[in-house]
mmCIF file of C-alpha atoms in Angstrom:
data_model
loop_
_atom_site.group_PDB
_atom_site.id
_atom_site.type_symbol
_atom_site.label_atom_id
_atom_site.label_comp_id
_atom_site.label_asym_id
_atom_site.label_seq_id
_atom_site.Cartn_x
_atom_site.Cartn_y
_atom_site.Cartn_z
ATOM 1 C CA UNK A 264 -10.730 -10.902 22.193
ATOM 2 C CA UNK A 265 -14.367 -10.761 21.013
ATOM 3 C CA UNK A 266 -15.069 -12.236 17.596
ATOM 4 C CA UNK A 267 -17.969 -11.585 15.332
ATOM 5 C CA UNK A 268 -19.227 -13.148 12.090
ATOM 6 C CA UNK A 269 -19.557 -11.367 8.765
ATOM 7 C CA UNK A 270 -23.251 -11.768 7.583
ATOM 8 C CA UNK A 271 -24.083 -15.435 7.574
ATOM 9 C CA UNK A 272 -20.639 -16.483 6.500
ATOM 10 C CA UNK A 273 -17.957 -18.468 8.249
ATOM 11 C CA UNK A 274 -15.735 -15.434 8.522
ATOM 12 C CA UNK A 275 -14.982 -15.092 12.211
ATOM 13 C CA UNK A 276 -13.365 -11.638 12.616
ATOM 14 C CA UNK A 277 -12.115 -9.229 15.263
ATOM 15 C CA UNK A 278 -14.230 -6.142 15.898
ATOM 16 C CA UNK A 279 -11.405 -3.992 14.443
ATOM 17 C CA UNK A 280 -10.018 -4.593 10.943
ATOM 18 C CA UNK A 281 -6.691 -3.105 9.956
ATOM 19 C CA UNK A 282 -6.999 -1.006 6.844
ATOM 20 C CA UNK A 283 -4.014 -0.615 4.580
ATOM 21 C CA UNK A 284 -4.707 2.117 2.093
ATOM 22 C CA UNK A 285 -1.575 4.098 3.036
ATOM 23 C CA UNK A 286 0.829 1.334 2.447
ATOM 24 C CA UNK A 287 3.203 2.361 -0.412
ATOM 25 C CA UNK A 288 2.389 6.093 -0.290
ATOM 26 C CA UNK A 289 2.150 7.644 3.175
ATOM 27 C CA UNK A 290 3.616 4.547 4.769
ATOM 28 C CA UNK A 291 6.775 2.981 3.450
ATOM 29 C CA UNK A 292 7.228 -0.802 3.489
ATOM 30 C CA UNK A 293 9.124 -0.836 6.818
ATOM 31 C CA UNK A 294 6.388 1.201 8.560
ATOM 32 C CA UNK A 295 3.691 -0.862 6.846
ATOM 33 C CA UNK A 296 5.199 -4.010 8.364
ATOM 34 C CA UNK A 297 5.279 -2.349 11.737
ATOM 35 C CA UNK A 298 1.559 -1.449 11.440
ATOM 36 C CA UNK A 299 0.651 -4.976 10.410
ATOM 37 C CA UNK A 300 2.833 -6.644 13.140
ATOM 38 C CA UNK A 301 1.374 -4.294 15.796
ATOM 39 C CA UNK A 302 -2.187 -5.232 14.761
ATOM 40 C CA UNK A 303 -1.476 -8.895 14.483
ATOM 41 C CA UNK A 304 0.291 -9.002 17.887
ATOM 42 C CA UNK A 305 -2.764 -7.272 19.370
ATOM 43 C CA UNK A 306 -4.911 -10.064 18.193
ATOM 44 C CA UNK A 307 -6.414 -8.584 15.041
ATOM 45 C CA UNK A 308 -7.108 -11.141 12.450
ATOM 46 C CA UNK A 309 -8.853 -9.079 9.801
ATOM 47 C CA UNK A 310 -7.029 -7.131 7.172
ATOM 48 C CA UNK A 311 -8.531 -5.038 4.222
ATOM 49 C CA UNK A 312 -6.897 -3.848 1.047
ATOM 50 C CA UNK A 313 -7.767 -3.112 -2.603
ATOM 51 C CA UNK A 314 -6.128 -3.467 -6.093
ATOM 52 C CA UNK A 315 -6.351 0.312 -6.401
ATOM 53 C CA UNK A 316 -4.372 1.053 -3.136
ATOM 54 C CA UNK A 317 -2.344 2.988 -1.973
ATOM 55 C CA UNK A 318 -4.136 6.361 -1.954
ATOM 56 C CA UNK A 319 -4.338 8.812 -3.341
ATOM 57 C CA UNK A 320 -4.970 6.620 -6.436
ATOM 58 C CA UNK A 321 -2.179 6.842 -9.070
ATOM 59 C CA UNK A 322 -1.487 4.610 -12.019
ATOM 60 C CA UNK A 323 2.228 4.400 -11.293
ATOM 61 C CA UNK A 324 1.819 2.689 -7.922
ATOM 62 C CA UNK A 325 -1.644 1.036 -7.989
ATOM 63 C CA UNK A 326 -1.230 -2.456 -6.637
ATOM 64 C CA UNK A 327 1.758 -1.610 -4.430
ATOM 65 C CA UNK A 328 -0.178 -2.137 -1.216
ATOM 66 C CA UNK A 329 -1.090 -5.711 -2.128
ATOM 67 C CA UNK A 330 2.598 -6.441 -2.941
ATOM 68 C CA UNK A 331 3.686 -5.145 0.475
ATOM 69 C CA UNK A 332 1.072 -7.227 2.186
ATOM 70 C CA UNK A 333 2.133 -10.374 0.308
ATOM 71 C CA UNK A 334 5.655 -10.060 1.745
ATOM 72 C CA UNK A 335 4.289 -9.714 5.275
ATOM 73 C CA UNK A 336 1.656 -12.401 4.717
ATOM 74 C CA UNK A 337 4.487 -14.912 3.881
ATOM 75 C CA UNK A 338 5.685 -14.510 7.514
ATOM 76 C CA UNK A 339 2.392 -15.633 9.062
ATOM 77 C CA UNK A 340 0.161 -18.692 8.914
ATOM 78 C CA UNK A 341 -2.170 -17.879 5.944
ATOM 79 C CA UNK A 342 -5.252 -19.416 7.628
ATOM 80 C CA UNK A 343 -4.709 -17.268 10.757
ATOM 81 C CA UNK A 344 -5.680 -14.283 8.707
ATOM 82 C CA UNK A 345 -8.992 -13.130 7.199
ATOM 83 C CA UNK A 346 -7.883 -11.230 4.108
ATOM 84 C CA UNK A 347 -10.150 -8.886 2.224
ATOM 85 C CA UNK A 348 -9.439 -7.002 -0.995
ATOM 86 C CA UNK A 349 -11.467 -5.143 -3.548
ATOM 87 C CA UNK A 350 -11.723 -4.840 -7.302
ATOM 88 C CA UNK A 351 -11.916 -1.367 -8.666
ATOM 89 C CA UNK A 352 -15.333 -0.046 -9.353
ATOM 90 C CA UNK A 353 -16.686 0.976 -12.749
ATOM 91 C CA UNK A 354 -15.168 3.847 -14.756
ATOM 92 C CA UNK A 355 -18.723 5.224 -15.198
ATOM 93 C CA UNK A 356 -18.815 5.878 -11.451
ATOM 94 C CA UNK A 357 -17.603 8.724 -9.220
ATOM 95 C CA UNK A 358 -14.111 8.754 -10.839
ATOM 96 C CA UNK A 359 -12.111 6.899 -13.429
ATOM 97 C CA UNK A 360 -9.662 4.497 -11.749
ATOM 98 C CA UNK A 361 -6.076 4.702 -13.097
ATOM 99 C CA UNK A 362 -5.815 0.963 -13.872
ATOM 100 C CA UNK A 363 -6.690 -1.220 -16.903
ATOM 101 C CA UNK A 364 -6.484 1.978 -19.011
ATOM 102 C CA UNK A 365 -9.441 3.602 -17.258
ATOM 103 C CA UNK A 366 -11.911 1.066 -18.742
ATOM 104 C CA UNK A 367 -12.926 -0.846 -15.631
ATOM 105 C CA UNK A 368 -16.401 -2.273 -15.312
ATOM 106 C CA UNK A 369 -18.064 -4.879 -13.032
ATOM 107 C CA UNK A 370 -18.402 -7.327 -15.843
ATOM 108 C CA UNK A 371 -17.083 -10.893 -16.305
ATOM 109 C CA UNK A 372 -13.905 -9.834 -18.091
ATOM 110 C CA UNK A 373 -12.754 -7.276 -15.540
ATOM 111 C CA UNK A 374 -13.767 -9.345 -12.583
ATOM 112 C CA UNK A 375 -11.600 -12.161 -13.803
ATOM 113 C CA UNK A 376 -8.676 -9.792 -14.570
ATOM 114 C CA UNK A 377 -9.003 -8.126 -11.200
ATOM 115 C CA UNK A 378 -9.029 -11.302 -9.083
ATOM 116 C CA UNK A 379 -6.111 -12.845 -11.056
ATOM 117 C CA UNK A 380 -4.084 -9.630 -10.506
ATOM 118 C CA UNK A 381 -4.816 -9.515 -6.862
ATOM 119 C CA UNK A 382 -3.991 -13.233 -6.254
ATOM 120 C CA UNK A 383 -0.760 -12.749 -8.084
ATOM 121 C CA UNK A 384 0.311 -9.640 -6.202
ATOM 122 C CA UNK A 385 -0.778 -11.055 -2.801
ATOM 123 C CA UNK A 386 0.771 -14.450 -3.542
ATOM 124 C CA UNK A 387 -2.023 -16.446 -2.262
ATOM 125 C CA UNK A 388 -4.451 -18.837 -3.849
ATOM 126 C CA UNK A 389 -7.615 -17.438 -2.256
ATOM 127 C CA UNK A 390 -9.230 -14.360 -0.895
ATOM 128 C CA UNK A 391 -11.439 -14.603 2.205
ATOM 129 C CA UNK A 392 -13.736 -11.620 1.333
ATOM 130 C CA UNK A 393 -13.713 -10.210 -2.200
ATOM 131 C CA UNK A 394 -15.501 -6.870 -2.594
ATOM 132 C CA UNK A 395 -16.669 -4.568 -5.363
ATOM 133 C CA UNK A 396 -15.044 -1.194 -4.428
ATOM 134 C CA UNK A 397 -18.017 0.792 -5.866
ATOM 135 C CA UNK A 398 -20.964 -0.177 -8.035
ATOM 136 C CA UNK A 399 -21.462 -0.240 -11.802
ATOM 137 C CA UNK A 400 -24.578 1.505 -12.809
ATOM 138 C CA UNK A 401 -24.474 0.280 -16.434
ATOM 139 C CA UNK A 402 -23.553 -3.436 -16.457
ATOM 140 C CA UNK A 403 -26.586 -5.421 -15.423
ATOM 141 C CA UNK A 404 -26.285 -6.806 -11.897
ATOM 142 C CA UNK A 405 -27.191 -10.200 -13.217
ATOM 143 C CA UNK A 406 -23.942 -10.379 -15.124
ATOM 144 C CA UNK A 407 -21.934 -8.984 -12.215
ATOM 145 C CA UNK A 408 -23.388 -11.512 -9.675
ATOM 146 C CA UNK A 409 -22.954 -14.502 -11.959
ATOM 147 C CA UNK A 410 -19.275 -13.671 -12.604
ATOM 148 C CA UNK A 411 -18.654 -13.107 -8.920
ATOM 149 C CA UNK A 412 -20.393 -16.439 -8.119
ATOM 150 C CA UNK A 413 -17.868 -18.105 -10.513
ATOM 151 C CA UNK A 414 -15.010 -16.892 -8.275
ATOM 152 C CA UNK A 415 -16.693 -18.549 -5.252
ATOM 153 C CA UNK A 416 -17.357 -21.836 -7.131
ATOM 154 C CA UNK A 417 -13.749 -21.902 -8.250
ATOM 155 C CA UNK A 418 -12.319 -21.622 -4.712
ATOM 156 C CA UNK A 419 -10.487 -18.341 -5.474
ATOM 157 C CA UNK A 420 -12.852 -16.459 -3.197
ATOM 158 C CA UNK A 421 -14.626 -17.581 -0.025
ATOM 159 C CA UNK A 422 -17.247 -14.900 0.301
ATOM 160 C CA UNK A 423 -18.377 -11.673 -1.445
ATOM 161 C CA UNK A 424 -18.983 -8.064 -0.379
ATOM 162 C CA UNK A 425 -19.886 -4.739 -1.836
ATOM 163 C CA UNK A 426 -18.698 -1.228 -0.966
ATOM 164 C CA UNK A 427 -19.921 2.280 -1.349
ATOM 165 C CA UNK A 428 -23.239 0.922 -2.269
ATOM 166 C CA UNK A 429 -26.908 1.986 -1.778
ATOM 167 C CA UNK A 430 -29.909 0.319 -0.240
ATOM 168 C CA UNK A 431 -31.186 -0.281 -3.742
ATOM 169 C CA UNK A 432 -27.872 -1.721 -5.067
ATOM 170 C CA UNK A 433 -27.324 -4.099 -2.141
ATOM 171 C CA UNK A 434 -30.932 -5.317 -2.138
ATOM 172 C CA UNK A 435 -31.109 -5.691 -5.861
ATOM 173 C CA UNK A 436 -27.823 -7.613 -6.108
ATOM 174 C CA UNK A 437 -28.719 -10.013 -3.343
ATOM 175 C CA UNK A 438 -32.289 -10.588 -4.587
ATOM 176 C CA UNK A 439 -30.789 -11.630 -7.988
ATOM 177 C CA UNK A 440 -28.362 -13.940 -6.137
ATOM 178 C CA UNK A 441 -31.198 -15.390 -4.134
ATOM 179 C CA UNK A 442 -33.466 -16.233 -7.153
ATOM 180 C CA UNK A 443 -30.580 -17.484 -9.325
ATOM 181 C CA UNK A 444 -29.039 -19.417 -6.442
ATOM 182 C CA UNK A 445 -25.700 -17.477 -6.602
ATOM 183 C CA UNK A 446 -23.304 -16.349 -4.019
ATOM 184 C CA UNK A 447 -24.449 -13.088 -2.423
ATOM 185 C CA UNK A 448 -22.935 -10.146 -0.732
ATOM 186 C CA UNK A 449 -22.279 -10.876 3.011
ATOM 187 C CA UNK A 450 -21.035 -7.381 3.715
ATOM 188 C CA UNK A 451 -21.083 -3.778 2.699
ATOM 189 C CA UNK A 452 -18.143 -1.505 3.317
ATOM 190 C CA UNK A 453 -19.397 2.105 3.469
ATOM 191 C CA UNK A 454 -18.303 5.393 4.964
ATOM 192 C CA UNK A 455 -19.721 5.604 8.481
ATOM 193 C CA UNK A 456 -18.702 7.757 11.454
ATOM 194 C CA UNK A 457 -19.882 10.289 14.040
ATOM 195 C CA UNK A 458 -19.657 12.925 11.185
ATOM 196 C CA UNK A 459 -21.310 10.756 8.628
ATOM 197 C CA UNK A 460 -24.184 8.685 10.174
ATOM 198 C CA UNK A 461 -26.214 8.487 6.916
ATOM 199 C CA UNK A 462 -25.954 4.709 6.964
ATOM 200 C CA UNK A 463 -28.530 4.825 9.776
ATOM 201 C CA UNK A 464 -31.159 6.292 7.505
ATOM 202 C CA UNK A 465 -32.030 3.193 5.565
ATOM 203 C CA UNK A 466 -29.025 0.941 4.879
ATOM 204 C CA UNK A 467 -28.857 -0.161 8.518
ATOM 205 C CA UNK A 468 -32.416 -1.449 8.279
ATOM 206 C CA UNK A 469 -31.389 -3.467 5.128
ATOM 207 C CA UNK A 470 -28.461 -4.963 6.925
ATOM 208 C CA UNK A 471 -30.609 -6.010 9.863
ATOM 209 C CA UNK A 472 -33.397 -7.491 7.725
ATOM 210 C CA UNK A 473 -31.074 -9.192 5.213
ATOM 211 C CA UNK A 474 -28.338 -10.390 7.600
ATOM 212 C CA UNK A 475 -25.585 -8.370 5.896
ATOM 213 C CA UNK A 476 -22.839 -6.868 7.904
ATOM 214 C CA UNK A 477 -21.467 -3.296 7.741
ATOM 215 C CA UNK A 478 -17.696 -2.912 7.648
ATOM 216 C CA UNK A 479 -17.400 0.833 8.394
ATOM 217 C CA UNK A 480 -14.526 2.654 6.796
ATOM 218 C CA UNK A 481 -13.225 6.080 7.778
ATOM 219 C CA UNK A 482 -14.605 5.875 11.367
ATOM 220 C CA UNK A 483 -12.296 8.794 12.173
ATOM 221 C CA UNK A 484 -13.727 10.757 9.172
ATOM 222 C CA UNK A 485 -10.313 10.812 7.528
ATOM 223 C CA UNK A 486 -8.708 11.944 10.824
ATOM 224 C CA UNK A 487 -10.943 14.899 11.312
ATOM 225 C CA UNK A 488 -12.446 13.411 14.543
ATOM 226 C CA UNK A 489 -8.944 13.438 16.071
ATOM 227 C CA UNK A 490 -9.284 17.172 16.370
ATOM 228 C CA UNK A 491 -6.136 17.905 14.375
ATOM 229 C CA UNK A 492 -7.988 20.111 11.861
ATOM 230 C CA UNK A 493 -9.680 22.186 14.616
ATOM 231 C CA UNK A 494 -6.580 24.339 14.712
ATOM 232 C CA UNK A 495 -5.525 27.444 12.921
ATOM 233 C CA UNK A 496 -2.585 25.478 11.337
ATOM 234 C CA UNK A 497 -3.187 22.470 9.168
ATOM 235 C CA UNK A 498 -0.098 20.322 8.700
ATOM 236 C CA UNK A 499 0.586 20.352 4.953
ATOM 237 C CA UNK A 500 1.733 16.704 5.321
ATOM 238 C CA UNK A 501 -1.583 15.583 6.774
ATOM 239 C CA UNK A 502 -4.109 13.927 4.502
ATOM 240 C CA UNK A 503 -6.329 16.947 3.977
ATOM 241 C CA UNK A 504 -3.385 19.286 4.173
ATOM 242 C CA UNK A 505 -2.122 17.459 1.028
ATOM 243 C CA UNK A 506 -5.508 17.441 -0.559
ATOM 244 C CA UNK A 507 -5.939 21.220 0.003
ATOM 245 C CA UNK A 508 -2.770 21.682 -2.051
ATOM 246 C CA UNK A 509 -3.566 19.151 -4.747
ATOM 247 C CA UNK A 510 -4.504 20.211 -8.292
ATOM 248 C CA UNK A 511 -6.790 17.291 -8.813
ATOM 249 C CA UNK A 512 -10.502 18.414 -8.406
ATOM 250 C CA UNK A 513 -11.542 15.227 -6.745
ATOM 251 C CA UNK A 514 -9.101 15.648 -3.854
ATOM 252 C CA UNK A 515 -10.142 19.311 -3.391
ATOM 253 C CA UNK A 516 -13.794 18.187 -3.300
ATOM 254 C CA UNK A 517 -12.924 15.627 -0.653
ATOM 255 C CA UNK A 518 -11.308 18.291 1.435
ATOM 256 C CA UNK A 519 -14.411 20.412 1.378
ATOM 257 C CA UNK A 520 -16.557 17.422 2.199
ATOM 258 C CA UNK A 521 -14.476 16.252 5.203
ATOM 259 C CA UNK A 522 -13.197 19.658 6.540
ATOM 260 C CA UNK A 523 -15.922 22.343 6.665
ATOM 261 C CA UNK A 524 -17.655 24.630 9.217
ATOM 262 C CA UNK A 525 -20.212 21.892 10.177
ATOM 263 C CA UNK A 526 -17.766 19.040 10.458
ATOM 264 C CA UNK A 527 -15.332 21.070 12.594
ATOM 265 C CA UNK A 528 -18.251 22.377 14.728
ATOM 266 C CA UNK A 529 -19.479 18.927 15.389
ATOM 267 C CA UNK A 530 -15.958 17.625 16.026
ATOM 268 C CA UNK A 531 -15.440 20.340 18.620
ATOM 269 C CA UNK A 532 -18.506 18.942 20.529
ATOM 270 C CA UNK A 533 -17.184 15.411 20.255
ATOM 271 C CA UNK A 534 -13.830 16.465 21.624
ATOM 272 C CA UNK A 535 -15.660 17.888 24.620
ATOM 273 C CA UNK A 536 -17.471 14.611 25.147
ATOM 274 C CA UNK A 537 -14.320 12.599 24.983
ATOM 275 C CA UNK A 538 -12.633 14.980 27.478
ATOM 276 C CA UNK A 539 -15.622 14.862 29.784
ATOM 277 C CA UNK A 540 -15.457 11.020 30.043
ATOM 278 C CA UNK A 541 -11.716 10.736 30.175
ATOM 279 C CA UNK A 542 -11.007 9.208 26.799
ATOM 280 C CA UNK A 543 -9.210 10.011 23.625
ATOM 281 C CA UNK A 544 -11.452 11.341 20.767
ATOM 282 C CA UNK A 545 -10.031 8.512 18.640
ATOM 283 C CA UNK A 546 -11.182 5.871 21.082
ATOM 284 C CA UNK A 547 -14.606 7.475 21.283
ATOM 285 C CA UNK A 548 -14.987 7.511 17.531
ATOM 286 C CA UNK A 549 -13.920 3.947 17.084
ATOM 287 C CA UNK A 550 -15.986 2.634 19.948
ATOM 288 C CA UNK A 551 -19.133 4.435 18.638
ATOM 289 C CA UNK A 552 -18.686 2.796 15.259
ATOM 290 C CA UNK A 553 -18.229 -0.678 16.777
ATOM 291 C CA UNK A 554 -21.296 -0.608 19.110
ATOM 292 C CA UNK A 555 -24.041 -1.072 16.420
ATOM 293 C CA UNK A 556 -25.480 -4.578 16.096
ATOM 294 C CA UNK A 557 -25.156 -4.529 12.304
ATOM 295 C CA UNK A 558 -21.441 -3.802 12.380
ATOM 296 C CA UNK A 559 -19.138 -6.808 12.080
ATOM 297 C CA UNK A 560 -15.761 -5.047 12.134
ATOM 298 C CA UNK A 561 -14.640 -1.388 11.927
ATOM 299 C CA UNK A 562 -11.779 -0.606 9.640
ATOM 300 C CA UNK A 563 -9.095 1.582 11.109
ATOM 301 C CA UNK A 564 -6.078 3.122 9.389
ATOM 302 C CA UNK A 565 -2.715 4.621 10.369
ATOM 303 C CA UNK A 566 0.293 6.131 8.837
ATOM 304 C CA UNK A 567 2.500 4.988 11.769
ATOM 305 C CA UNK A 568 2.226 2.025 14.139
ATOM 306 C CA UNK A 569 2.432 4.385 17.100
ATOM 307 C CA UNK A 570 -1.007 5.822 16.188
ATOM 308 C CA UNK A 571 -2.807 2.502 16.773
ATOM 309 C CA UNK A 572 -3.002 2.241 20.476
ATOM 310 C CA UNK A 573 -5.822 4.817 20.906
ATOM 311 C CA UNK A 574 -7.905 2.829 18.413
ATOM 312 C CA UNK A 575 -7.216 -0.469 20.125
ATOM 313 C CA UNK A 576 -8.377 0.926 23.462
ATOM 314 C CA UNK A 577 -11.932 0.799 21.957
ATOM 315 C CA UNK A 578 -11.757 -3.021 22.164
ATOM 316 C CA UNK A 579 -12.031 -2.850 25.936
ATOM 317 C CA UNK A 580 -14.629 -0.031 26.036
ATOM 318 C CA UNK A 581 -18.348 -0.186 25.972
ATOM 319 C CA UNK A 582 -20.039 3.190 25.558
ATOM 320 C CA UNK A 583 -22.525 4.088 28.212
ATOM 321 C CA UNK A 584 -26.131 5.163 27.289
ATOM 322 C CA UNK A 585 -25.262 8.624 28.555
ATOM 323 C CA UNK A 586 -22.315 8.970 26.169
ATOM 324 C CA UNK A 587 -24.313 7.592 23.245
ATOM 325 C CA UNK A 588 -27.122 10.031 24.008
ATOM 326 C CA UNK A 589 -24.750 12.970 24.035
ATOM 327 C CA UNK A 590 -23.294 11.858 20.628
ATOM 328 C CA UNK A 591 -26.813 11.504 19.184
ATOM 329 C CA UNK A 592 -27.632 14.992 20.533
ATOM 330 C CA UNK A 593 -24.746 16.455 18.467
ATOM 331 C CA UNK A 594 -25.946 14.653 15.370
ATOM 332 C CA UNK A 595 -29.385 16.052 15.754
ATOM 333 C CA UNK A 596 -28.047 19.529 16.409
ATOM 334 C CA UNK A 597 -25.632 19.546 13.401
ATOM 335 C CA UNK A 598 -27.180 17.392 10.693
ATOM 336 C CA UNK A 599 -25.015 15.591 8.177
ATOM 337 C CA UNK A 600 -21.711 17.536 8.425
ATOM 338 C CA UNK A 601 -20.351 15.676 5.463
ATOM 339 C CA UNK A 602 -23.427 16.179 3.305
#
């Protein structure tokens, strides 16, 4: 197994990270344990969760994923696992999270409440990588970084990361940390896939220059790159099948972002590339995400343990220049399918 380091931290992780956002909603506890065991037995040492999980976010089961992970974590040597979790982003952001009465902020109060809640649910005394799920555009970043630094100094957190952030946000936060001698963000967890290569526009340059690692999430574009939405019938129990039927505007908006004429057109071309080179489109998508020098570990997800093998095959695959060039050609032909 190849290992990589996150940023300039001491976190030595596998190139694939097991995501857990389905645990407690789409995956029951028994299936969640199967997924975790399958990943661990395959050699995966990096697992990512969030206080807001599972998805879709709901107040009545927020935190359930961390509770499931805690039961599984008790069966493994704690120091054999790199555990990442995230505090909910600010209520002034892209949606109001259904926890702490919809008043979340990246301020000292909420940072302390969030970490204490996660540590209690996970039944551990430390988090290896603690991340801000999305930014706060109102609370000064000086306050946020000082409060996060306190967690590192206290030993509750080893390293810090951000998520769904911008080039400005990442650079500003780490510049403050540098001048005030605070712990800084070692990683950024953003959406990045064959269908959403926007990270390459500027953030990749920031990561390279500042020694920050990307932890790509949704490398399968929510499952779209598997090809299952390139059919006349969309399974109503699939992720976007459910979102299409949902009454909540945010879920409908996500459906339109992920499943649209451009995304399906580009996916059809990637399916052809995968077939031409004798691999699963899942393996192609994961391997493409993993090959960039600024990527430390690609976060995969699954509803069922049986879905994991095609992703794990990417661990033994290095994409040839020919395959990479064909993928790049699609991206130039169909610009930004996800907007």
